[in-house]
């Protein structure tokens, strides 16, 4: 039926009124119109009514959803926001022999038990000329380039001493290149154990260290 209405030519028996004339629909009713044109008009009116009903229905549904609030579940926190797993860091320092001797004289048990306090580590960082904080697995690659003097450490200001301290829960200080940040993130809990210390023949092999 609709196909026949569309294919059939429409004849308007009277001139259409001007678009600005708001009584054009009344003029059509008063003068009469072609039956086919009337059917098309009714189809257009019904279609517009359906579209208006759908638009109103969607608007009402959106208002209801807005009033009830957003019920969408939040995604789980990303791994970057979670704490890193505990890792033992290797803090490698180069200090003058006098600094090492002062620490030994003030805290003899610290070297005998191979343990340091948090304040002791911060003091060594302050007096270090070179430092590097890495993973324990990377230590052999660093120490193989150092030239060692196998002799007793004496109070000689011109002598440099290498100290390696293992720090538990040190995952947040690995790779830090600024002394202030290194001390700030130094864990206050856990262990700080001196693993190795010896005199250096010279400063060769410290290219990967942070120089202060």
Coordinates of C-alpha atoms in Angstrom, one line a residue:
X1 CA 0.0 0.0 0.0
X2 CA 2.8 2.4 1.0
X3 CA 4.7 1.5 -2.2
X4 CA 1.6 2.3 -4.3
X5 CA 1.2 5.6 -2.6
X6 CA 4.8 6.5 -3.2
X7 CA 4.9 5.4 -6.9
X8 CA 1.6 7.1 -7.7
X9 CA 2.0 10.7 -8.7
X10 CA 0.4 13.2 -6.4
X11 CA -1.9 15.8 -7.8
X12 CA -2.6 18.9 -5.8
X13 CA -5.9 20.5 -7.2
X14 CA -5.1 24.0 -5.7
X15 CA -2.0 26.1 -5.3
X16 CA -0.1 25.7 -2.0
X17 CA -0.2 28.7 0.3
X18 CA 2.8 30.7 1.1
X19 CA 5.2 29.1 3.7
X20 CA 4.7 32.1 6.0
X21 CA 1.0 31.5 6.1
X22 CA 0.4 29.6 9.3
X23 CA -3.2 28.7 8.3
X24 CA -2.1 26.6 5.4
X25 CA -3.4 23.4 7.0
X26 CA -6.8 25.0 7.5
X27 CA -6.9 26.1 3.9
X28 CA -6.3 22.5 2.8
X29 CA -9.1 21.2 4.9
X30 CA -11.5 24.0 3.8
X31 CA -10.8 23.6 0.1
X32 CA -10.3 19.9 0.1
X33 CA -7.3 17.9 -1.0
X34 CA -6.4 14.8 -3.0
X35 CA -7.1 11.5 -1.2
X36 CA -3.6 10.2 -1.9
X37 CA -2.1 13.4 -0.5
X38 CA -4.2 12.9 2.6
X39 CA -2.9 9.4 3.2
X40 CA 0.7 10.6 2.9
X41 CA 0.0 13.4 5.3
X42 CA -1.4 11.0 7.9
X43 CA 1.6 8.7 7.4
X44 CA 3.9 11.7 8.0
X45 CA 1.9 12.7 11.1
X46 CA 2.0 9.2 12.6
X47 CA 5.8 8.9 11.9
X48 CA 6.5 12.2 13.6
X49 CA 4.4 11.1 16.6
X50 CA 6.4 7.9 16.9
X51 CA 9.7 9.8 16.7
X52 CA 8.6 12.2 19.3
X53 CA 7.5 9.3 21.6
X54 CA 10.9 7.7 21.2
X55 CA 12.8 10.9 22.0
X56 CA 10.6 11.5 25.1
X57 CA 11.2 7.9 26.3
X58 CA 14.9 8.2 25.9
X59 CA 15.0 11.5 27.8
X60 CA 12.9 10.0 30.7
X61 CA 15.2 7.0 30.9
X62 CA 18.3 9.3 31.0
X63 CA 16.8 11.3 33.8
X64 CA 16.0 8.2 35.8
X65 CA 19.6 6.9 35.4
X66 CA 21.0 10.3 36.5
X67 CA 18.8 10.4 39.6
X68 CA 19.8 6.9 40.6
X69 CA 23.5 7.6 40.2
X70 CA 26.2 5.9 38.3
X71 CA 26.4 2.2 39.2
X72 CA 29.4 1.4 37.0
X73 CA 32.1 -0.6 38.9
X74 CA 35.5 1.1 39.2
X75 CA 38.4 -0.9 37.7
X76 CA 40.8 -2.5 40.1
X77 CA 43.9 -0.4 41.0
X78 CA 46.7 -0.6 38.5
X79 CA 50.0 -2.4 39.5
X80 CA 51.8 0.9 39.4
X81 CA 49.8 2.2 42.4
X82 CA 50.8 -0.8 44.5
X83 CA 53.9 -1.1 46.5
X84 CA 57.0 -2.8 45.0
X85 CA 57.9 -6.2 46.4
X86 CA 60.7 -6.3 49.0
X87 CA 64.2 -6.2 47.5
X88 CA 67.6 -6.1 49.2
X89 CA 69.5 -3.2 47.7
X90 CA 73.3 -3.0 47.5
X91 CA 74.5 0.5 48.5
X92 CA 78.1 1.0 47.3
X93 CA 80.0 4.0 48.8
X94 CA 83.4 5.5 48.5
X95 CA 84.6 7.5 51.5
X96 CA 87.9 8.7 52.9
X97 CA 89.7 6.4 55.3
X98 CA 89.3 9.0 58.1
X99 CA 85.5 8.8 57.8
X100 CA 85.7 5.0 58.0
X101 CA 88.0 5.0 61.0
X102 CA 85.8 7.5 62.9
X103 CA 82.8 5.2 62.4
X104 CA 84.8 2.3 63.6
X105 CA 85.9 4.1 66.7
X106 CA 82.5 5.4 67.6
X107 CA 80.6 2.2 66.8
X108 CA 83.1 -0.7 67.0
X109 CA 80.3 -3.2 67.2
X110 CA 78.8 -1.9 63.9
X111 CA 81.8 -3.3 62.0
X112 CA 82.3 -6.4 64.1
X113 CA 78.7 -7.4 63.6
X114 CA 78.6 -6.0 60.1
X115 CA 75.5 -4.0 61.0
X116 CA 74.8 -0.2 60.8
X117 CA 72.1 2.0 62.1
X118 CA 70.0 4.2 59.7
X119 CA 71.8 7.3 60.9
X120 CA 75.2 5.7 60.3
X121 CA 74.3 5.0 56.7
X122 CA 73.1 8.6 56.2
X123 CA 76.3 9.9 57.6
X124 CA 78.4 7.7 55.2
X125 CA 76.3 9.0 52.3
X126 CA 77.0 12.6 53.4
X127 CA 80.7 12.0 53.4
X128 CA 80.9 9.9 50.3
X129 CA 82.6 11.1 47.1
X130 CA 80.9 8.4 45.0
X131 CA 77.9 6.3 45.5
X132 CA 75.7 3.8 43.7
X133 CA 72.6 1.9 44.7
X134 CA 71.9 -1.2 42.7
X135 CA 70.5 -4.7 43.0
X136 CA 72.7 -7.4 44.6
X137 CA 72.8 -9.3 41.3
X138 CA 74.6 -6.3 39.7
X139 CA 77.4 -6.1 42.3
X140 CA 79.9 -8.4 40.5
X141 CA 79.8 -6.3 37.4
X142 CA 80.6 -3.2 39.4
X143 CA 83.3 -4.5 41.7
X144 CA 85.3 -6.4 39.0
X145 CA 86.5 -3.0 37.7
X146 CA 87.8 -1.7 41.0
X147 CA 91.5 -1.8 41.9
X148 CA 91.9 -3.1 45.4
X149 CA 94.7 -2.6 47.9
X150 CA 94.8 -5.6 50.3
X151 CA 96.1 -3.8 53.4
X152 CA 94.8 -2.6 56.7
X153 CA 92.8 0.6 56.6
X154 CA 94.6 3.4 58.5
X155 CA 93.7 7.0 59.3
X156 CA 95.0 8.5 56.1
X157 CA 93.0 11.3 54.6
X158 CA 94.4 10.6 51.1
X159 CA 93.2 7.0 51.1
X160 CA 89.8 6.0 49.7
X161 CA 87.7 3.2 51.1
X162 CA 85.0 1.2 49.3
X163 CA 82.1 0.0 51.4
X164 CA 79.2 -2.2 50.3
X165 CA 76.1 -2.3 52.5
X166 CA 73.1 -4.5 51.9
X167 CA 69.8 -2.9 52.9
X168 CA 66.7 -5.0 53.2
X169 CA 63.4 -3.5 51.9
X170 CA 65.6 -1.2 49.8
X171 CA 63.5 -1.4 46.6
X172 CA 62.7 2.3 46.8
X173 CA 66.3 3.4 46.8
X174 CA 67.6 1.4 43.9
X175 CA 68.8 3.7 41.1
X176 CA 68.5 6.9 43.1
X177 CA 71.1 9.4 41.9
X178 CA 70.6 12.3 44.4
X179 CA 72.0 12.0 48.0
X180 CA 69.0 13.8 49.5
X181 CA 66.5 11.5 47.8
X182 CA 68.6 8.5 48.7
X183 CA 68.6 9.4 52.4
X184 CA 64.9 10.4 52.3
X185 CA 63.9 7.0 50.9
X186 CA 66.3 5.0 53.0
X187 CA 64.1 2.4 55.0
X188 CA 64.1 2.9 58.7
X189 CA 63.3 -0.7 59.4
X190 CA 65.0 -3.9 58.3
X191 CA 68.7 -4.7 58.2
X192 CA 71.8 -2.7 57.1
X193 CA 74.6 -5.1 56.9
X194 CA 78.2 -4.3 55.8
X195 CA 79.1 -7.0 53.3
X196 CA 82.5 -5.8 52.2
X197 CA 85.0 -3.0 52.6
X198 CA 88.5 -2.4 51.3
X199 CA 91.0 0.3 50.3
X200 CA 91.1 1.5 46.7
X201 CA 94.3 1.9 44.8
X202 CA 92.8 4.7 42.7
X203 CA 89.4 5.9 41.5
X204 CA 89.4 3.9 38.3
X205 CA 86.3 1.7 37.8
X206 CA 83.9 4.3 39.3
X207 CA 82.6 5.5 36.0
X208 CA 79.1 4.1 36.7
X209 CA 79.0 5.7 40.2
X210 CA 77.3 9.0 41.0
X211 CA 80.0 11.5 41.7
X212 CA 79.3 14.2 44.4

